Each structure stands twice: as structure tokens, then as C-alpha cells.
Short mmCIF file of C-alpha atoms and ligand atoms in Angstrom, two decimals:
data_model
loop_
_atom_site.label_atom_id
_atom_site.label_comp_id
_atom_site.label_asym_id
_atom_site.label_seq_id
_atom_site.Cartn_x
_atom_site.Cartn_y
_atom_site.Cartn_z
CA UNK A 1210 0.16 -0.23 -0.48
CA UNK A 1211 1.43 3.30 -0.61
CA UNK A 1212 1.07 4.31 2.82
CA UNK A 1213 3.45 2.49 3.07
CA UNK A 1214 5.51 3.82 0.67
CA UNK A 1215 7.54 6.40 2.55
CA UNK A 1216 9.08 9.92 0.58
CA UNK A 1217 12.86 7.81 -0.63
CA UNK A 1218 10.28 4.96 -1.92
CA UNK A 1219 8.23 7.88 -3.84
CA UNK A 1220 10.41 9.92 -5.41
CA UNK A 1221 12.06 7.11 -7.02
CA UNK A 1222 8.67 5.94 -8.44
CA UNK A 1223 7.50 8.61 -9.25
CA UNK A 1224 11.16 9.78 -11.29
CA UNK A 1225 10.35 6.17 -12.57
CA UNK A 1226 6.47 6.64 -13.72
CA UNK A 1227 7.72 10.95 -15.34
CA UNK A 1228 10.34 8.96 -17.62
CA UNK A 1229 7.86 6.06 -18.55
CA UNK A 1230 5.40 8.90 -19.64
CA UNK A 1231 8.01 11.76 -21.46
CA UNK A 1232 6.24 14.24 -18.14
CA UNK A 1233 7.38 17.22 -17.41
CA UNK A 1234 6.82 18.11 -13.35
CA UNK A 1235 6.77 21.87 -13.08
CA UNK A 1236 6.35 23.69 -9.31
CA UNK A 1237 5.47 26.46 -8.67
CA UNK A 1238 7.80 27.72 -5.94
CA UNK A 1239 5.23 28.20 -2.94
CA UNK A 1240 5.16 24.00 -3.10
CA UNK A 1241 6.35 22.50 -0.71
CA UNK A 1242 9.65 21.53 -0.60
CA UNK A 1243 9.51 17.82 -1.35
CA UNK A 1244 7.76 18.38 -4.79
CA UNK A 1245 10.10 22.02 -5.36
CA UNK A 1246 12.67 19.33 -4.80
CA UNK A 1247 11.77 16.28 -8.01
CA UNK A 1248 10.48 19.36 -10.76
CA UNK A 1249 11.95 19.33 -14.10
CA UNK A 1250 11.16 23.29 -13.29
CA UNK A 1251 10.34 25.22 -10.28
CA UNK A 1252 9.26 29.55 -11.26
CA UNK A 1253 6.40 31.63 -11.34
CA UNK A 1254 2.99 32.14 -12.72
CA UNK A 1255 4.41 33.52 -15.55
CA UNK A 1256 7.72 30.98 -16.39
CA UNK A 1257 5.72 27.96 -15.06
CA UNK A 1258 3.11 29.36 -18.63
CA UNK A 1259 6.23 29.58 -20.54
CA UNK A 1260 7.02 25.89 -19.50
CA UNK A 1261 3.38 25.24 -20.36
CA UNK A 1262 4.41 26.46 -23.99
CA UNK A 1263 7.21 24.73 -24.80
CA UNK A 1264 7.94 21.62 -23.91
CA UNK A 1265 8.25 18.66 -26.16
CA UNK A 1266 6.59 16.70 -23.16
CA UNK A 1267 3.79 14.38 -24.05
CA UNK A 1268 2.46 15.01 -20.33
CA UNK A 1269 2.75 18.54 -17.61
CA UNK A 1270 1.95 18.16 -14.05
CA UNK A 1271 1.49 21.61 -12.78
CA UNK A 1272 2.06 21.61 -9.09
CA UNK A 1273 0.68 24.20 -8.75
CA UNK A 1274 -3.24 25.31 -8.36
CA UNK A 1275 -5.81 24.84 -10.76
CA UNK A 1276 -5.86 28.42 -12.53
CA UNK A 1277 -1.36 27.61 -13.40
CA UNK A 1278 -2.70 23.90 -14.73
CA UNK A 1279 -5.58 25.87 -16.76
CA UNK A 1280 -3.43 28.59 -18.52
CA UNK A 1281 -1.14 25.57 -19.22
CA UNK A 1282 -4.15 23.90 -20.73
CA UNK A 1283 -4.73 26.41 -22.44
CA UNK A 1284 -1.57 26.74 -23.95
CA UNK A 1285 -0.26 23.09 -24.34
CA UNK A 1286 -4.12 21.70 -25.90
CA UNK A 1287 -2.72 18.59 -27.40
CA UNK A 1288 -0.90 17.38 -24.50
CA UNK A 1289 -1.97 15.85 -21.20
CA UNK A 1290 -2.66 18.36 -18.14
CA UNK A 1291 -2.67 16.85 -14.63
CA UNK A 1292 -2.74 18.39 -11.23
CA UNK A 1293 -2.18 16.42 -8.22
CA UNK A 1294 -4.96 17.43 -6.76
CA UNK A 1295 -7.86 19.12 -8.22
CA UNK A 1296 -9.32 20.98 -5.55
CA UNK A 1297 -6.32 23.16 -5.10
CA UNK A 1298 -8.12 26.82 -5.84
CA UNK A 1299 -7.24 30.00 -5.36
CA UNK A 1300 -8.48 32.64 -2.92
CA UNK A 1301 -8.40 35.75 -5.14
CA UNK A 1302 -9.51 33.33 -8.82
CA UNK A 1303 -12.28 32.59 -6.68
CA UNK A 1304 -13.35 36.54 -5.62
CA UNK A 1305 -13.67 37.15 -9.65
CA UNK A 1306 -16.98 35.02 -10.07
CA UNK A 1307 -16.84 35.67 -14.31
CA UNK A 1308 -20.87 36.66 -14.28
CA UNK A 1309 -19.68 39.64 -11.81
CA UNK A 1310 -16.30 40.66 -13.94
CA UNK A 1311 -18.87 40.95 -17.58
CA UNK A 1312 -21.22 43.37 -15.18
CA UNK A 1313 -18.44 45.67 -14.12
CA UNK A 1314 -17.31 45.34 -18.15
CA UNK A 1315 -21.42 46.48 -19.11
CA UNK A 1316 -20.49 49.25 -16.81
CA UNK A 1317 -17.16 50.18 -18.68
CA UNK A 1318 -17.84 50.45 -21.94
CA UNK A 1319 -14.39 52.18 -23.91
CA UNK A 1320 -11.83 50.50 -21.61
CA UNK A 1321 -9.84 48.14 -22.35
CA UNK A 1322 -9.37 44.72 -19.73
CA UNK A 1323 -5.96 43.83 -18.38
CA UNK A 1324 -7.00 39.89 -16.15
CA UNK A 1325 -4.20 39.24 -13.12
CA UNK A 1326 -3.45 35.61 -13.96
CA UNK A 1327 -5.50 34.20 -10.69
CA UNK A 1328 -8.08 34.28 -13.22
CA UNK A 1329 -10.04 30.94 -14.24
CA UNK A 1330 -10.47 30.38 -17.98
CA UNK A 1331 -13.51 32.39 -18.18
CA UNK A 1332 -12.15 35.18 -16.70
CA UNK A 1333 -9.50 35.17 -19.22
CA UNK A 1334 -12.70 35.29 -21.80
CA UNK A 1335 -13.25 38.55 -21.58
CA UNK A 1336 -9.58 39.51 -21.01
CA UNK A 1337 -7.77 42.04 -23.26
CA UNK A 1338 -4.26 40.66 -21.93
CA UNK A 1339 -3.07 39.26 -18.61
CA UNK A 1340 -0.44 39.96 -17.24
CA UNK A 1341 0.93 37.94 -13.86
CA UNK A 1342 3.63 40.20 -10.92
CA UNK A 1343 6.55 40.18 -12.75
CA UNK A 1344 5.14 41.93 -16.24
CA UNK A 1345 2.29 43.48 -14.64
CA UNK A 1346 3.65 47.03 -14.54
CA UNK A 1347 5.49 47.06 -17.92
CA UNK A 1348 2.41 45.26 -19.65
CA UNK A 1349 0.20 48.54 -18.75
CA UNK A 1350 2.93 51.05 -19.80
CA UNK A 1351 3.25 49.31 -23.05
CA UNK A 1352 -0.57 51.08 -23.06
CA UNK A 1353 -0.65 54.77 -24.57
CA UNK A 1354 -1.08 56.91 -21.44
CA UNK A 1355 -4.72 58.39 -21.61
CA UNK A 1356 -5.32 54.45 -22.77
CA UNK A 1357 -9.06 53.73 -20.46
CA UNK A 1358 -8.18 50.91 -18.32
CA UNK A 1359 -9.85 47.52 -15.75
CA UNK A 1360 -8.04 45.85 -14.04
CA UNK A 1361 -8.83 43.18 -11.82
CA UNK A 1362 -9.37 40.83 -9.80
CA UNK A 1363 -6.42 42.04 -7.28
CA UNK A 1364 -6.49 45.40 -5.81
CA UNK A 1365 -4.07 45.39 -4.14
CA UNK A 1366 -1.63 44.80 -7.22
CA UNK A 1367 -4.28 46.88 -9.39
CA UNK A 1368 -3.29 50.02 -6.88
CA UNK A 1369 0.62 49.54 -6.79
CA UNK A 1370 0.70 49.59 -10.74
CA UNK A 1371 -1.70 52.40 -10.63
CA UNK A 1372 1.03 53.76 -8.09
CA UNK A 1373 4.41 53.11 -10.28
CA UNK A 1374 2.97 53.67 -13.55
CA UNK A 1375 0.23 56.85 -12.38
CA UNK A 1376 -2.72 56.02 -14.19
CA UNK A 1377 -6.16 55.58 -13.02
CA UNK A 1378 -6.35 52.40 -13.26
CA UNK A 1379 -10.83 50.64 -12.39
CA UNK A 1380 -9.84 47.87 -10.31
CA UNK A 1381 -11.88 44.84 -9.37
CA UNK A 1382 -12.02 44.20 -5.59
CA UNK A 1383 -10.39 41.68 -5.24
CA UNK A 1384 -7.43 39.64 -3.34
CA UNK A 1385 -5.71 36.77 -2.15
CA UNK A 1386 -6.16 35.42 1.23
CA UNK A 1387 -2.53 35.04 2.25
CA UNK A 1388 -0.86 37.92 1.26
CA UNK A 1389 -3.93 40.26 2.77
CA UNK A 1390 -3.08 38.29 6.56
CA UNK A 1391 0.67 39.77 6.67
CA UNK A 1392 0.08 41.55 10.49
CA UNK A 1393 2.38 45.30 9.69
CA UNK A 1394 2.52 44.95 13.86
CA UNK A 1395 4.62 41.44 13.31
CA UNK A 1396 6.58 42.21 10.89
CA UNK A 1397 7.60 45.78 12.49
CA UNK A 1398 7.84 44.16 15.22
CA UNK A 1399 10.78 40.98 13.87
CA UNK A 1400 12.49 44.17 11.71
CA UNK A 1401 13.07 45.74 15.35
CA UNK A 1402 14.18 41.88 16.40
CA UNK A 1403 16.15 42.14 13.67
CA UNK A 1404 16.71 45.55 12.63
CA UNK A 1405 19.61 44.74 9.88
CA UNK A 1406 16.88 43.13 7.89
CA UNK A 1407 15.48 43.96 5.12
CA UNK A 1408 11.29 43.64 4.07
CA UNK A 1409 11.16 41.46 1.03
CA UNK A 1410 7.25 42.24 -0.02
CA UNK A 1411 5.23 40.57 -3.11
CA UNK A 1412 2.30 43.62 -4.46
CA UNK A 1413 -0.10 41.42 -3.85
CA UNK A 1414 -0.20 42.41 -0.14
CA UNK A 1415 -2.51 45.45 1.33
CA UNK A 1416 -0.56 49.08 0.94
CA UNK A 1417 0.49 49.40 4.73
CA UNK A 1418 2.84 45.96 3.67
CA UNK A 1419 3.71 47.33 1.04
CA UNK A 1420 4.96 51.19 2.45
CA UNK A 1421 6.87 49.81 5.30
CA UNK A 1422 9.14 47.55 1.88
CA UNK A 1423 12.93 47.58 1.15
CA UNK A 1424 11.76 45.76 -2.10
CA UNK A 1425 8.94 44.96 -3.75
CA UNK A 1426 8.25 42.39 -6.72
CA UNK A 1427 7.56 39.00 -8.20
CA UNK A 1428 8.05 36.28 -6.42
CA UNK A 1429 11.23 35.28 -8.48
CA UNK A 1430 12.11 39.05 -8.32
CA UNK A 1431 12.12 38.61 -4.79
CA UNK A 1432 14.42 35.55 -5.47
CA UNK A 1433 16.55 37.31 -7.11
CA UNK A 1434 16.59 40.86 -5.44
CA UNK A 1435 17.45 38.06 -2.26
CA UNK A 1436 20.69 36.56 -3.64
CA UNK A 1437 21.99 39.08 -6.12
CA UNK A 1438 21.47 41.89 -2.82
CA UNK A 1439 24.81 41.85 -0.43
CA UNK A 1440 22.41 42.40 2.32
CA UNK A 1441 22.51 38.94 4.54
CA UNK A 1442 18.82 38.52 6.34
CA UNK A 1443 15.66 39.06 4.47
CA UNK A 1444 12.17 39.42 6.44
CA UNK A 1445 9.71 38.06 3.25
CA UNK A 1446 6.07 38.72 2.67
CA UNK A 1447 4.42 36.25 0.68
CA UNK A 1448 4.20 32.88 0.86
CA UNK A 1449 7.33 31.27 2.81
CA UNK A 1450 7.58 28.10 0.65
CA UNK A 1451 9.41 30.62 -1.54
CA UNK A 1452 12.08 30.66 1.10
CA UNK A 1453 13.14 26.55 0.74
CA UNK A 1454 14.38 28.04 -3.04
CA UNK A 1455 15.41 31.67 -1.43
CA UNK A 1456 17.79 29.19 1.16
CA UNK A 1457 19.02 27.31 -1.20
CA UNK A 1458 20.26 29.49 -3.14
CA UNK A 1459 21.41 31.48 0.09
CA UNK A 1460 23.15 29.48 2.61
CA UNK A 1461 25.36 32.20 3.74
CA UNK A 1462 21.55 34.40 4.11
CA UNK A 1463 19.20 34.35 6.58
CA UNK A 1464 15.26 34.35 5.70
CA UNK A 1465 12.71 35.41 7.60
CA UNK A 1466 9.64 34.61 7.20
CA UNK A 1467 6.80 37.13 7.79
CA UNK A 1468 3.80 35.88 10.43
CA UNK A 1469 -0.24 36.81 9.72
CA UNK A 1470 -2.59 38.56 11.77
CA UNK A 1471 -5.15 36.30 13.12
CA UNK A 1472 -2.26 32.90 13.23
CA UNK A 1473 0.28 32.46 15.98
CA UNK A 1474 1.88 30.62 13.05
CA UNK A 1475 4.98 32.39 12.21
CA UNK A 1476 4.45 31.48 8.24
CA UNK A 1477 1.84 32.61 6.05
CA UNK A 1478 0.93 29.19 4.66
CA UNK A 1479 -1.83 29.01 0.96
CA UNK A 1480 -3.57 26.54 1.94
CA UNK A 1481 -4.62 25.29 -1.33
CA UNK A 1482 -1.64 24.82 -2.71
CA UNK A 1483 -0.16 23.22 -0.23
CA UNK A 1484 -3.15 20.73 -0.93
CA UNK A 1485 -0.20 19.12 -3.27
CA UNK A 1486 1.27 16.04 -1.78
CA UNK A 1487 4.34 13.81 -2.78
CA UNK A 1488 2.13 10.67 -2.64
CA UNK A 1489 -1.07 12.90 -4.87
CA UNK A 1490 2.18 13.21 -7.54
CA UNK A 1491 2.95 9.92 -7.15
CA UNK A 1492 -1.21 8.98 -7.72
CA UNK A 1493 -1.61 11.55 -10.50
CA UNK A 1494 1.30 10.67 -12.55
CA UNK A 1495 -0.38 7.05 -12.14
CA UNK A 1496 -3.62 7.07 -13.28
CA UNK A 1497 -3.24 10.09 -15.05
CA UNK A 1498 -5.61 11.76 -12.90
CA UNK A 1499 -6.86 14.85 -11.82
CA UNK A 1500 -6.62 15.75 -15.60
CA UNK A 1501 -7.57 19.51 -16.77
CA UNK A 1502 -10.28 19.61 -19.49
CA UNK A 1503 -11.84 22.19 -20.81
CA UNK A 1504 -13.86 22.63 -23.59
CA UNK A 1505 -12.44 24.33 -27.24
CA UNK A 1506 -15.03 26.85 -27.35
CA UNK A 1507 -13.49 28.75 -24.25
CA UNK A 1508 -9.99 27.85 -24.89
CA UNK A 1509 -9.14 29.40 -28.39
CA UNK A 1510 -11.24 32.50 -26.03
CA UNK A 1511 -8.61 31.78 -23.34
CA UNK A 1512 -6.04 31.84 -25.40
CA UNK A 1513 -5.49 35.02 -26.70
CA UNK A 1514 -5.15 37.37 -23.83
CA UNK A 1515 -2.44 34.97 -21.87
CA UNK A 1516 -0.47 34.53 -26.25
CA UNK A 1517 -0.90 38.45 -26.17
CA UNK A 1518 1.21 38.84 -22.11
CA UNK A 1519 3.74 36.01 -24.05
CA UNK A 1520 4.30 38.13 -27.10
CA UNK A 1521 4.83 40.94 -25.32
CA UNK A 1522 6.86 39.77 -22.36
CA UNK A 1523 9.27 38.35 -24.74
CA UNK A 1524 9.62 41.97 -26.98
CA UNK A 1525 10.97 43.40 -23.56
CA UNK A 1526 12.86 39.97 -22.27
CA UNK A 1527 10.77 39.17 -19.15
P1 13P B 2278 3.24 35.06 -9.14
O1 13P B 2278 3.93 33.49 -8.51
O2 13P B 2278 3.49 35.79 -10.06
O3 13P B 2278 4.36 35.39 -8.32
O4 13P B 2278 2.17 35.25 -8.52
C1 13P B 2278 1.97 34.86 -6.53
C2 13P B 2278 0.87 33.83 -6.95
O5 13P B 2278 0.51 33.95 -6.29
C3 13P B 2278 0.79 33.45 -7.38
O6 13P B 2278 -0.80 32.29 -7.29
FE1 SF4 B 2279 -4.02 32.10 -5.20
FE2 SF4 B 2279 -3.68 33.79 -3.38
FE3 SF4 B 2279 -2.95 30.69 -2.74
FE4 SF4 B 2279 -1.79 32.41 -4.42
S1 SF4 B 2279 -1.23 32.87 -2.59
S2 SF4 B 2279 -2.91 30.59 -5.26
S3 SF4 B 2279 -2.86 33.72 -5.21
S4 SF4 B 2279 -4.23 31.67 -2.49
#
């Protein structure tokens, strides 16, 4: 029985199945350490979409959340796209139901619709161009300064991009429950205890957190900054899975997770991301299930704004 198999055996079994089925395992930085360690590629939302679009493998196992699996399937319809847990959703994507977003768009005619990748395929069909936290600023700036824009669903990211670009985009009021949770008081406490620490924050965090951050960026931008920085201590205000790669690439540096407000936990985890386990990854490769399936009509409509994002990102070298 699988529950008698330890992690070392699981890793070997997963490797054998990956080879046998010509599969590639893609993992987001917020996955458990063991999943990141076995993945062929670990990256942020943009990098995962770029990999899904270019891989030659027959099967893509997307270790992340549902919208990431959907994005992979939209970009690679001929491949089988598997996810270890089909219930791994996203509170941010859930905060933007397609029918309500459609009404919101109707209330703002003549607006270009820019949507964060953390949305359902149905929301993407209503979108002109998709963005991720890595390319949101540059994609917004690729439009004329007077372009009327709707930005959804992450209000914090939208406010942050408005402040950087001087735009006045109309914002959908959605949020990620993980990034909204960081406690200003607890982070300031940590800073008092570690006055030499640099505060890193993801732009999905509330503006009070962004105001005290020394560097703001997407998951991959935070990792790059920490790796290239001469500083040695960092307080990290994003999902704590990123600390695994930060520590792996920076053995001489200290990374302290920023704590959430309503918990005694020291770090902040996305419960959806953490639904995926090594064991579920094994089953999903063995059984080729759960699989992401999308109707061709929706896929074709959702593909356009994602391809547009990939094209702009390539042009900008992102
Ligand atoms: P990035 O991967 O773009 O940093 O976004 C973080 C996130 O919340 C993914 O769900
Ligand atoms: Fe969604 Fe937030 Fe989890 Fe990312 S961290 S998957 S935005 S709920």
C-alpha cells in the first residue's frame, strides 16, 4: 500500500513514471519543498506559463493551483495536463466570478481589460491581455498613457501598479487571502528584533505592508533580489514556500518569514498550494488523473490574452 511507502521510495517511483510517460513536472515556488525538489522546473506564474507553452513532453504535471493548470492546458491543448489535487483553488481567482466581472466590464465601456493570471479561464475569455506580477507594470505601460483600463482581480496589485505608473485604472476589488493576512505589527516587531533585516514583499500585499517594504516584486523578483543583494538578512512577506529556494541559493543568508495576523504560526502558507503532496503527485502520474479539461470554445477565447501576454513579455525580455 502507498501509505507504507516512504518519501524516498515515492521520489524513485515518481521519477520512473515521469520517464515512462514522457512527463514534465512544473512546480510553483509555493509548493512543498519535496515537490520543488523533484520538479523539472520551479518558477513563478509567468515562468510556468512560458514552460507550458514550449515543452515537448507529452504530459505536463502542474504542481500549483487550478488556474495554473488551466493556463498550461490553454497553451498546450494537445498535451495531457495533470494536477495532483483538482481542489487546489485560489481565493483570488474565486473573488472574481466571470458573470459579475462581465457586468463590471459592461459598466465601463471603452475600457481595455487587463486581468491577472490568477483568474478562471472564463474570466480570461473576457480579457484583452493577461498579466502576472512579473510583467504587470510593463504590460500596463505598453498602452498609451490615456488608455482607459479595467484591472482585475487583485486590488492591491492594481493600486500598486497605479502608484508606479501614475495611471488611474478601474480596479476590481479582489484579494488573495494569504497576502492580505500579513500583520504590520508583527513585521515591525521582527524588524525591531532584526534591525539589519531587509523587508521583501509581494505586490499582492496590502499597501500598509508595501509602504514599509524595502523591495517589492513578484516571487521570482524577490528571489533574484535576495540572491544578488549584499545584505544578509531578509524578512519575507509572501507565501513561505519561496523560502526553500531562497535558502537553497543563499546558504550564507538568513530568511525570516513574515507572520500572518490571525494566527500563532510564524509563517504564512497558502492552504490551496499545500493541498498538493508527493503522494498525490505519485497517484496523479500513475493514474493520469486528475486531468484539466477545457471546452475548445473557451480555450480558444482564453488563449488570445495569454498569448498576447507571452508575446509582450518576450519582446520585453521578461
Ligand atoms: P507570482 O507567481 O506571479 O509571483 O504570483 C504569486 C501567487 O500568488 C501565485 O498564486
Ligand atoms: Fe491564490 Fe493567494 Fe494561494 Fe496564490 S497564494 S494561489 S493568489 S490564494
